[in-house]
Amino acid sequence: MKKLFIMSICGVMLITSCGTYTGTGAYTGTLFGSILGSAIGGIAGGPRGSDIGTVIGMAGGAIVGAGIGAAADQKAEEDVHRHYEAVQRRKAQAMQRDSYSNSGFDSSNSGDDRLYDFSSSDYTGTYSASSPQYTLPAASSVVKIAPEDYTFNPQIEIQNARVVDQNQDNSIGRNEVCKVIFEVRNLSSETLYDVVPTVVEATGNKHIQISPSVHVESIEPGGAIRYTAMLQSDGRINDGTIKICLSVLQGGNTISKVAEFTVRTRRN
């Protein structure tokens, strides 16, 4: 009778702990522990020893089995978390890069052509909230994209640069999402590797956020890419102006000319 009661407890543990390695490990440990404990107890103390051995074996086996199962649960959770982070990184990269061709269509499938409407005026038109001014890196108003150990490379050229504010009123209002669109062309006769289109706000306005830069693996001789950075203002931006600076870093040692936009901001 006692053994029947003990095995009933094992059955309840199985039903209530399904779905995790911890529960499965605890049940398996309980089952084998009770069998082993009963056998050892029976040899040492007869029927009564068998019952006591069963209880002790259950307890010990459950603890050991649960510990092994908990470790498996933790590893499974870590695997799921790593997979989720990898998916999110791929989504973020796809949202920041629109194409590896002049047309905007990504024939290499390295991005996501559904993210942007390439037939919209943002891409087919010429609208820009302001006109860019091109300067050499040393004369640029932003130091961040002209580090001292970079040298100017005239073979990397920024073309068709535009700042497209959401409602196209030539200013950036509160909570407005804008696009900074420009092409990067390789004028040299050699392939450029490790190309990083860069967009920064030079005045240090804390109410402007710009999407992180994305590394472009390579640009063939005479080829170009079109890059889109997302810019968004928050709900506390005031009347004034900001300066948006575009440049291209390459290979860890060269930099293109800097294109600078002065764009008005407004509170209302």
PDB file of C-alpha atoms in Angstrom:
ATOM      1  CA  MET A   1       0.000   0.000   0.000  1.00  0.00           C
ATOM      2  CA  LYS A   2       2.788   2.368   0.935  1.00  0.00           C
ATOM      3  CA  LYS A   3       4.583   1.722  -2.318  1.00  0.00           C
ATOM      4  CA  LEU A   4       1.353   2.344  -4.216  1.00  0.00           C
ATOM      5  CA  PHE A   5       1.015   5.695  -2.425  1.00  0.00           C
ATOM      6  CA  ILE A   6       4.599   6.607  -3.236  1.00  0.00           C
ATOM      7  CA  MET A   7       4.218   5.722  -6.914  1.00  0.00           C
ATOM      8  CA  SER A   8       1.009   7.784  -7.012  1.00  0.00           C
ATOM      9  CA  ILE A   9       3.040  10.786  -5.882  1.00  0.00           C
ATOM     10  CA  CYS A  10       5.467  10.117  -8.735  1.00  0.00           C
ATOM     11  CA  GLY A  11       2.543  10.107 -11.169  1.00  0.00           C
ATOM     12  CA  VAL A  12       1.265  13.442  -9.864  1.00  0.00           C
ATOM     13  CA  MET A  13       4.748  14.932 -10.216  1.00  0.00           C
ATOM     14  CA  LEU A  14       4.880  13.801 -13.837  1.00  0.00           C
ATOM     15  CA  ILE A  15       1.532  15.395 -14.673  1.00  0.00           C
ATOM     16  CA  THR A  16       2.267  18.719 -12.945  1.00  0.00           C
ATOM     17  CA  SER A  17       5.820  19.149 -14.233  1.00  0.00           C
ATOM     18  CA  CYS A  18       5.478  18.433 -17.933  1.00  0.00           C
ATOM     19  CA  GLY A  19       6.848  21.010 -20.364  1.00  0.00           C
ATOM     20  CA  THR A  20      10.274  21.785 -18.850  1.00  0.00           C
ATOM     21  CA  TYR A  21      13.559  19.953 -18.570  1.00  0.00           C
ATOM     22  CA  THR A  22      13.531  20.706 -14.847  1.00  0.00           C
ATOM     23  CA  GLY A  23      10.219  18.917 -14.333  1.00  0.00           C
ATOM     24  CA  THR A  24      11.206  15.990 -16.537  1.00  0.00           C
ATOM     25  CA  GLY A  25      14.539  15.662 -14.772  1.00  0.00           C
ATOM     26  CA  ALA A  26      12.902  15.769 -11.360  1.00  0.00           C
ATOM     27  CA  TYR A  27      10.396  13.076 -12.311  1.00  0.00           C
ATOM     28  CA  THR A  28      13.007  10.818 -13.871  1.00  0.00           C
ATOM     29  CA  GLY A  29      15.282  11.262 -10.873  1.00  0.00           C
ATOM     30  CA  THR A  30      12.409  10.522  -8.510  1.00  0.00           C
ATOM     31  CA  LEU A  31      11.456   7.355 -10.355  1.00  0.00           C
ATOM     32  CA  PHE A  32      14.942   5.885 -10.550  1.00  0.00           C
ATOM     33  CA  GLY A  33      15.797   7.094  -7.061  1.00  0.00           C
ATOM     34  CA  SER A  34      12.782   5.349  -5.588  1.00  0.00           C
ATOM     35  CA  ILE A  35      13.602   2.088  -7.355  1.00  0.00           C
ATOM     36  CA  LEU A  36      17.250   2.178  -6.335  1.00  0.00           C
ATOM     37  CA  GLY A  37      16.413   3.269  -2.779  1.00  0.00           C
ATOM     38  CA  SER A  38      13.820   0.521  -2.400  1.00  0.00           C
ATOM     39  CA  ALA A  39      16.250  -2.124  -3.555  1.00  0.00           C
ATOM     40  CA  ILE A  40      19.038  -0.974  -1.245  1.00  0.00           C
ATOM     41  CA  GLY A  41      16.646  -0.483   1.686  1.00  0.00           C
ATOM     42  CA  GLY A  42      15.141  -3.935   1.169  1.00  0.00           C
ATOM     43  CA  ILE A  43      18.545  -5.570   1.300  1.00  0.00           C
ATOM     44  CA  ALA A  44      19.535  -3.645   4.414  1.00  0.00           C
ATOM     45  CA  GLY A  45      16.291  -3.684   6.410  1.00  0.00           C
ATOM     46  CA  GLY A  46      13.661  -5.846   4.849  1.00  0.00           C
ATOM     47  CA  PRO A  47      10.183  -4.533   3.908  1.00  0.00           C
ATOM     48  CA  ARG A  48      10.375  -1.545   6.250  1.00  0.00           C
ATOM     49  CA  GLY A  49      13.843  -0.712   4.977  1.00  0.00           C
ATOM     50  CA  SER A  50      12.510  -0.933   1.425  1.00  0.00           C
ATOM     51  CA  ASP A  51       9.804   1.667   2.179  1.00  0.00           C
ATOM     52  CA  ILE A  52      12.269   4.043   3.846  1.00  0.00           C
ATOM     53  CA  GLY A  53      14.757   3.556   1.026  1.00  0.00           C
ATOM     54  CA  THR A  54      12.054   4.367  -1.500  1.00  0.00           C
ATOM     55  CA  VAL A  55      11.258   7.711   0.169  1.00  0.00           C
ATOM     56  CA  ILE A  56      14.914   8.654   0.575  1.00  0.00           C
ATOM     57  CA  GLY A  57      15.693   7.586  -2.976  1.00  0.00           C
ATOM     58  CA  MET A  58      12.790   9.656  -4.321  1.00  0.00           C
ATOM     59  CA  ALA A  59      13.963  12.776  -2.553  1.00  0.00           C
ATOM     60  CA  GLY A  60      17.580  12.435  -3.581  1.00  0.00           C
ATOM     61  CA  GLY A  61      16.754  11.486  -7.145  1.00  0.00           C
ATOM     62  CA  ALA A  62      14.351  14.419  -7.515  1.00  0.00           C
ATOM     63  CA  ILE A  63      17.003  16.896  -6.373  1.00  0.00           C
ATOM     64  CA  VAL A  64      19.681  15.549  -8.706  1.00  0.00           C
ATOM     65  CA  GLY A  65      17.292  15.233 -11.652  1.00  0.00           C
ATOM     66  CA  ALA A  66      15.854  18.714 -11.156  1.00  0.00           C
ATOM     67  CA  GLY A  67      19.341  20.202 -11.061  1.00  0.00           C
ATOM     68  CA  ILE A  68      20.290  18.604 -14.364  1.00  0.00           C
ATOM     69  CA  GLY A  69      16.965  19.659 -15.899  1.00  0.00           C
ATOM     70  CA  ALA A  70      17.331  23.258 -14.677  1.00  0.00           C
ATOM     71  CA  ALA A  71      20.674  23.544 -16.446  1.00  0.00           C
ATOM     72  CA  ALA A  72      19.043  22.319 -19.665  1.00  0.00           C
ATOM     73  CA  ASP A  73      16.195  24.842 -19.227  1.00  0.00           C
ATOM     74  CA  GLN A  74      18.666  27.690 -18.823  1.00  0.00           C
ATOM     75  CA  LYS A  75      20.560  26.697 -21.967  1.00  0.00           C
ATOM     76  CA  ALA A  76      17.303  26.496 -23.934  1.00  0.00           C
ATOM     77  CA  GLU A  77      16.311  30.001 -22.769  1.00  0.00           C
ATOM     78  CA  GLU A  78      19.735  31.365 -23.739  1.00  0.00           C
ATOM     79  CA  ASP A  79      19.435  29.806 -27.211  1.00  0.00           C
ATOM     80  CA  VAL A  80      16.016  31.440 -27.714  1.00  0.00           C
ATOM     81  CA  HIS A  81      17.364  34.807 -26.532  1.00  0.00           C
ATOM     82  CA  ARG A  82      20.356  34.635 -28.893  1.00  0.00           C
ATOM     83  CA  HIS A  83      18.080  33.787 -31.812  1.00  0.00           C
ATOM     84  CA  TYR A  84      15.765  36.714 -30.993  1.00  0.00           C
ATOM     85  CA  GLU A  85      18.695  39.163 -30.823  1.00  0.00           C
ATOM     86  CA  ALA A  86      20.043  37.928 -34.166  1.00  0.00           C
ATOM     87  CA  VAL A  87      16.629  38.431 -35.815  1.00  0.00           C
ATOM     88  CA  GLN A  88      16.355  41.956 -34.397  1.00  0.00           C
ATOM     89  CA  ARG A  89      19.850  42.869 -35.662  1.00  0.00           C
ATOM     90  CA  ARG A  90      18.986  41.687 -39.164  1.00  0.00           C
ATOM     91  CA  LYS A  91      15.753  43.715 -39.129  1.00  0.00           C
ATOM     92  CA  ALA A  92      17.566  46.865 -37.982  1.00  0.00           C
ATOM     93  CA  GLN A  93      20.193  46.524 -40.714  1.00  0.00           C
ATOM     94  CA  ALA A  94      17.537  45.997 -43.391  1.00  0.00           C
ATOM     95  CA  MET A  95      15.644  49.124 -42.272  1.00  0.00           C
ATOM     96  CA  GLN A  96      18.745  51.325 -42.595  1.00  0.00           C
ATOM     97  CA  ARG A  97      19.961  50.228 -46.040  1.00  0.00           C
ATOM     98  CA  ASP A  98      17.661  50.468 -49.022  1.00  0.00           C
ATOM     99  CA  SER A  99      19.699  49.325 -52.015  1.00  0.00           C
ATOM    100  CA  TYR A 100      22.876  48.197 -53.743  1.00  0.00           C
ATOM    101  CA  SER A 101      21.949  49.862 -57.056  1.00  0.00           C
ATOM    102  CA  ASN A 102      21.095  53.297 -58.382  1.00  0.00           C
ATOM    103  CA  SER A 103      17.482  52.406 -59.018  1.00  0.00           C
ATOM    104  CA  GLY A 104      16.740  51.529 -55.426  1.00  0.00           C
ATOM    105  CA  PHE A 105      15.887  47.914 -56.244  1.00  0.00           C
ATOM    106  CA  ASP A 106      17.979  45.434 -54.272  1.00  0.00           C
ATOM    107  CA  SER A 107      18.614  42.634 -56.754  1.00  0.00           C
ATOM    108  CA  SER A 108      21.039  40.896 -54.374  1.00  0.00           C
ATOM    109  CA  ASN A 109      18.269  40.419 -51.783  1.00  0.00           C
ATOM    110  CA  SER A 110      20.615  41.672 -49.074  1.00  0.00           C
ATOM    111  CA  GLY A 111      18.005  44.201 -47.949  1.00  0.00           C
ATOM    112  CA  ASP A 112      14.219  44.321 -47.918  1.00  0.00           C
ATOM    113  CA  ASP A 113      12.614  45.975 -50.935  1.00  0.00           C
ATOM    114  CA  ARG A 114       9.272  46.213 -49.117  1.00  0.00           C
ATOM    115  CA  LEU A 115      10.529  48.737 -46.573  1.00  0.00           C
ATOM    116  CA  TYR A 116      10.387  51.726 -48.894  1.00  0.00           C
ATOM    117  CA  ASP A 117       8.116  52.838 -51.692  1.00  0.00           C
ATOM    118  CA  PHE A 118      10.681  53.502 -54.426  1.00  0.00           C
ATOM    119  CA  SER A 119       8.040  55.049 -56.671  1.00  0.00           C
ATOM    120  CA  SER A 120       7.278  57.786 -54.130  1.00  0.00           C
ATOM    121  CA  SER A 121       8.483  61.371 -54.527  1.00  0.00           C
ATOM    122  CA  ASP A 122      11.019  60.772 -51.755  1.00  0.00           C
ATOM    123  CA  TYR A 123      13.070  58.804 -54.273  1.00  0.00           C
ATOM    124  CA  THR A 124      11.882  59.945 -57.691  1.00  0.00           C
ATOM    125  CA  GLY A 125      11.627  63.651 -56.929  1.00  0.00           C
ATOM    126  CA  THR A 126      14.198  66.334 -56.178  1.00  0.00           C
ATOM    127  CA  TYR A 127      12.677  67.831 -53.019  1.00  0.00           C
ATOM    128  CA  SER A 128      15.007  68.650 -50.131  1.00  0.00           C
ATOM    129  CA  ALA A 129      14.380  70.704 -47.002  1.00  0.00           C
ATOM    130  CA  SER A 130      17.603  72.601 -47.790  1.00  0.00           C
ATOM    131  CA  SER A 131      20.485  72.515 -50.249  1.00  0.00           C
ATOM    132  CA  PRO A 132      23.754  70.857 -49.200  1.00  0.00           C
ATOM    133  CA  GLN A 133      27.063  72.663 -48.887  1.00  0.00           C
ATOM    134  CA  TYR A 134      30.145  70.539 -49.648  1.00  0.00           C
ATOM    135  CA  THR A 135      33.345  71.072 -47.668  1.00  0.00           C
ATOM    136  CA  LEU A 136      36.635  69.289 -47.108  1.00  0.00           C
ATOM    137  CA  PRO A 137      36.763  67.228 -43.912  1.00  0.00           C
ATOM    138  CA  ALA A 138      39.231  69.597 -42.246  1.00  0.00           C
ATOM    139  CA  ALA A 139      36.883  72.534 -42.840  1.00  0.00           C
ATOM    140  CA  SER A 140      33.771  70.699 -41.730  1.00  0.00           C
ATOM    141  CA  SER A 141      31.792  71.970 -38.755  1.00  0.00           C
ATOM    142  CA  VAL A 142      31.666  68.511 -37.221  1.00  0.00           C
ATOM    143  CA  VAL A 143      34.782  66.871 -35.846  1.00  0.00           C
ATOM    144  CA  LYS A 144      33.198  63.444 -35.307  1.00  0.00           C
ATOM    145  CA  ILE A 145      33.276  62.496 -38.981  1.00  0.00           C
ATOM    146  CA  ALA A 146      36.700  64.008 -39.688  1.00  0.00           C
ATOM    147  CA  PRO A 147      39.050  62.249 -37.260  1.00  0.00           C
ATOM    148  CA  GLU A 148      42.692  63.277 -37.383  1.00  0.00           C
ATOM    149  CA  ASP A 149      43.948  59.900 -38.604  1.00  0.00           C
ATOM    150  CA  TYR A 150      41.684  59.919 -41.692  1.00  0.00           C
ATOM    151  CA  THR A 151      42.855  61.309 -45.019  1.00  0.00           C
ATOM    152  CA  PHE A 152      40.664  62.883 -47.680  1.00  0.00           C
ATOM    153  CA  ASN A 153      39.784  60.599 -50.611  1.00  0.00           C
ATOM    154  CA  PRO A 154      38.360  62.467 -53.637  1.00  0.00           C
ATOM    155  CA  GLN A 155      37.471  59.149 -55.297  1.00  0.00           C
ATOM    156  CA  ILE A 156      34.527  58.704 -52.931  1.00  0.00           C
ATOM    157  CA  GLU A 157      31.747  61.099 -53.870  1.00  0.00           C
ATOM    158  CA  ILE A 158      28.382  61.915 -52.312  1.00  0.00           C
ATOM    159  CA  GLN A 159      25.700  62.606 -54.917  1.00  0.00           C
ATOM    160  CA  ASN A 160      21.983  63.492 -54.943  1.00  0.00           C
ATOM    161  CA  ALA A 161      21.923  64.205 -51.215  1.00  0.00           C
ATOM    162  CA  ARG A 162      18.551  65.266 -49.796  1.00  0.00           C
ATOM    163  CA  VAL A 163      16.780  65.744 -46.485  1.00  0.00           C
ATOM    164  CA  VAL A 164      13.108  64.830 -46.923  1.00  0.00           C
ATOM    165  CA  ASP A 165      10.944  65.952 -44.005  1.00  0.00           C
ATOM    166  CA  GLN A 166       7.692  64.080 -43.550  1.00  0.00           C
ATOM    167  CA  ASN A 167       5.247  66.835 -44.566  1.00  0.00           C
ATOM    168  CA  GLN A 168       7.724  68.598 -46.888  1.00  0.00           C
ATOM    169  CA  ASP A 169       7.308  72.069 -45.371  1.00  0.00           C
ATOM    170  CA  ASN A 170      11.092  72.727 -45.358  1.00  0.00           C
ATOM    171  CA  SER A 171      11.354  72.271 -41.595  1.00  0.00           C
ATOM    172  CA  ILE A 172      11.363  69.582 -38.917  1.00  0.00           C
ATOM    173  CA  GLY A 173       8.510  69.772 -36.432  1.00  0.00           C
ATOM    174  CA  ARG A 174       7.791  67.862 -33.257  1.00  0.00           C
ATOM    175  CA  ASN A 175       7.689  64.061 -33.535  1.00  0.00           C
ATOM    176  CA  GLU A 176       8.414  64.239 -37.257  1.00  0.00           C
ATOM    177  CA  VAL A 177      10.100  61.369 -39.091  1.00  0.00           C
ATOM    178  CA  CYS A 178      12.439  62.369 -41.926  1.00  0.00           C
ATOM    179  CA  LYS A 179      14.707  60.636 -44.418  1.00  0.00           C
ATOM    180  CA  VAL A 180      18.280  61.549 -45.272  1.00  0.00           C
ATOM    181  CA  ILE A 181      18.892  60.076 -48.730  1.00  0.00           C
ATOM    182  CA  PHE A 182      22.151  60.141 -50.668  1.00  0.00           C
ATOM    183  CA  GLU A 183      24.208  58.146 -53.136  1.00  0.00           C
ATOM    184  CA  VAL A 184      27.793  57.048 -52.581  1.00  0.00           C
ATOM    185  CA  ARG A 185      29.771  56.646 -55.805  1.00  0.00           C
ATOM    186  CA  ASN A 186      33.148  55.007 -56.329  1.00  0.00           C
ATOM    187  CA  LEU A 187      35.005  57.158 -58.876  1.00  0.00           C
ATOM    188  CA  SER A 188      38.177  55.069 -58.716  1.00  0.00           C
ATOM    189  CA  SER A 189      39.256  52.083 -60.810  1.00  0.00           C
ATOM    190  CA  GLU A 190      39.470  49.798 -57.772  1.00  0.00           C
ATOM    191  CA  THR A 191      36.847  48.198 -55.552  1.00  0.00           C
ATOM    192  CA  LEU A 192      36.259  50.036 -52.287  1.00  0.00           C
ATOM    193  CA  TYR A 193      35.844  47.831 -49.222  1.00  0.00           C
ATOM    194  CA  ASP A 194      34.418  48.534 -45.767  1.00  0.00           C
ATOM    195  CA  VAL A 195      32.395  51.611 -46.718  1.00  0.00           C
ATOM    196  CA  VAL A 196      30.469  53.376 -43.947  1.00  0.00           C
ATOM    197  CA  PRO A 197      27.961  56.107 -44.927  1.00  0.00           C
ATOM    198  CA  THR A 198      27.737  58.443 -41.932  1.00  0.00           C
ATOM    199  CA  VAL A 199      25.025  60.901 -40.868  1.00  0.00           C
ATOM    200  CA  VAL A 200      25.360  63.068 -37.749  1.00  0.00           C
ATOM    201  CA  GLU A 201      23.674  66.130 -36.287  1.00  0.00           C
ATOM    202  CA  ALA A 202      26.476  68.638 -35.652  1.00  0.00           C
ATOM    203  CA  THR A 203      24.844  71.078 -33.241  1.00  0.00           C
ATOM    204  CA  GLY A 204      24.332  68.493 -30.500  1.00  0.00           C
ATOM    205  CA  ASN A 205      20.562  68.873 -30.426  1.00  0.00           C
ATOM    206  CA  LYS A 206      19.315  66.275 -27.927  1.00  0.00           C
ATOM    207  CA  HIS A 207      15.840  66.197 -29.488  1.00  0.00           C
ATOM    208  CA  ILE A 208      17.074  64.690 -32.770  1.00  0.00           C
ATOM    209  CA  GLN A 209      17.748  60.970 -33.192  1.00  0.00           C
ATOM    210  CA  ILE A 210      19.440  59.433 -36.259  1.00  0.00           C
ATOM    211  CA  SER A 211      19.606  55.734 -37.133  1.00  0.00           C
ATOM    212  CA  PRO A 212      23.037  54.087 -36.701  1.00  0.00           C
ATOM    213  CA  SER A 213      25.436  53.726 -39.626  1.00  0.00           C
ATOM    214  CA  VAL A 214      25.553  50.498 -41.606  1.00  0.00           C
ATOM    215  CA  HIS A 215      28.716  48.982 -43.069  1.00  0.00           C
ATOM    216  CA  VAL A 216      28.619  48.340 -46.827  1.00  0.00           C
ATOM    217  CA  GLU A 217      30.900  45.462 -47.754  1.00  0.00           C
ATOM    218  CA  SER A 218      32.106  46.837 -51.093  1.00  0.00           C
ATOM    219  CA  ILE A 219      31.402  49.192 -54.017  1.00  0.00           C
ATOM    220  CA  GLU A 220      32.671  48.194 -57.454  1.00  0.00           C
ATOM    221  CA  PRO A 221      34.689  50.639 -59.637  1.00  0.00           C
ATOM    222  CA  GLY A 222      32.311  53.196 -61.104  1.00  0.00           C
ATOM    223  CA  GLY A 223      29.463  51.775 -59.042  1.00  0.00           C
ATOM    224  CA  ALA A 224      27.234  53.416 -56.467  1.00  0.00           C
ATOM    225  CA  ILE A 225      24.858  52.630 -53.648  1.00  0.00           C
ATOM    226  CA  ARG A 226      21.924  54.640 -52.372  1.00  0.00           C
ATOM    227  CA  TYR A 227      21.752  55.000 -48.620  1.00  0.00           C
ATOM    228  CA  THR A 228      18.847  56.086 -46.429  1.00  0.00           C
ATOM    229  CA  ALA A 229      19.171  57.174 -42.816  1.00  0.00           C
ATOM    230  CA  MET A 230      16.095  57.817 -40.680  1.00  0.00           C
ATOM    231  CA  LEU A 231      15.934  61.011 -38.621  1.00  0.00           C
ATOM    232  CA  GLN A 232      13.279  61.693 -35.984  1.00  0.00           C
ATOM    233  CA  SER A 233      12.557  64.608 -33.671  1.00  0.00           C
ATOM    234  CA  ASP A 234      10.938  64.199 -30.276  1.00  0.00           C
ATOM    235  CA  GLY A 235       8.042  66.137 -28.749  1.00  0.00           C
ATOM    236  CA  ARG A 236      10.240  68.812 -27.156  1.00  0.00           C
ATOM    237  CA  ILE A 237      12.049  70.263 -30.141  1.00  0.00           C
ATOM    238  CA  ASN A 238      11.964  74.080 -30.310  1.00  0.00           C
ATOM    239  CA  ASP A 239      12.280  76.748 -32.978  1.00  0.00           C
ATOM    240  CA  GLY A 240      15.811  76.951 -34.345  1.00  0.00           C
ATOM    241  CA  THR A 241      18.132  75.228 -36.802  1.00  0.00           C
ATOM    242  CA  ILE A 242      20.153  72.032 -36.886  1.00  0.00           C
ATOM    243  CA  LYS A 243      23.070  71.014 -39.078  1.00  0.00           C
ATOM    244  CA  ILE A 244      22.986  67.552 -40.647  1.00  0.00           C
ATOM    245  CA  CYS A 245      26.376  66.368 -41.921  1.00  0.00           C
ATOM    246  CA  LEU A 246      26.924  63.496 -44.342  1.00  0.00           C
ATOM    247  CA  SER A 247      30.203  61.807 -45.125  1.00  0.00           C
ATOM    248  CA  VAL A 248      31.626  58.421 -46.043  1.00  0.00           C
ATOM    249  CA  LEU A 249      34.371  56.604 -44.154  1.00  0.00           C
ATOM    250  CA  GLN A 250      36.248  53.848 -45.937  1.00  0.00           C
ATOM    251  CA  GLY A 251      38.760  51.210 -44.947  1.00  0.00           C
ATOM    252  CA  GLY A 252      39.484  52.757 -41.573  1.00  0.00           C
ATOM    253  CA  ASN A 253      41.707  55.496 -43.047  1.00  0.00           C
ATOM    254  CA  THR A 254      39.958  57.625 -45.696  1.00  0.00           C
ATOM    255  CA  ILE A 255      37.011  59.997 -45.751  1.00  0.00           C
ATOM    256  CA  SER A 256      34.994  61.734 -48.463  1.00  0.00           C
ATOM    257  CA  LYS A 257      33.927  65.351 -48.672  1.00  0.00           C
ATOM    258  CA  VAL A 258      31.311  66.404 -46.150  1.00  0.00           C
ATOM    259  CA  ALA A 259      27.826  67.454 -47.266  1.00  0.00           C
ATOM    260  CA  GLU A 260      26.196  69.812 -44.756  1.00  0.00           C
ATOM    261  CA  PHE A 261      22.496  70.687 -44.532  1.00  0.00           C
ATOM    262  CA  THR A 262      21.161  73.523 -42.376  1.00  0.00           C
ATOM    263  CA  VAL A 263      17.525  72.694 -41.615  1.00  0.00           C
ATOM    264  CA  ARG A 264      15.010  74.767 -39.659  1.00  0.00           C
ATOM    265  CA  THR A 265      13.232  73.226 -36.650  1.00  0.00           C
ATOM    266  CA  ARG A 266       9.913  74.395 -35.251  1.00  0.00           C
ATOM    267  CA  ARG A 267       7.901  73.938 -32.101  1.00  0.00           C
ATOM    268  CA  ASN A 268       4.447  73.848 -33.738  1.00  0.00           C
TER     269      ASN A 268
END
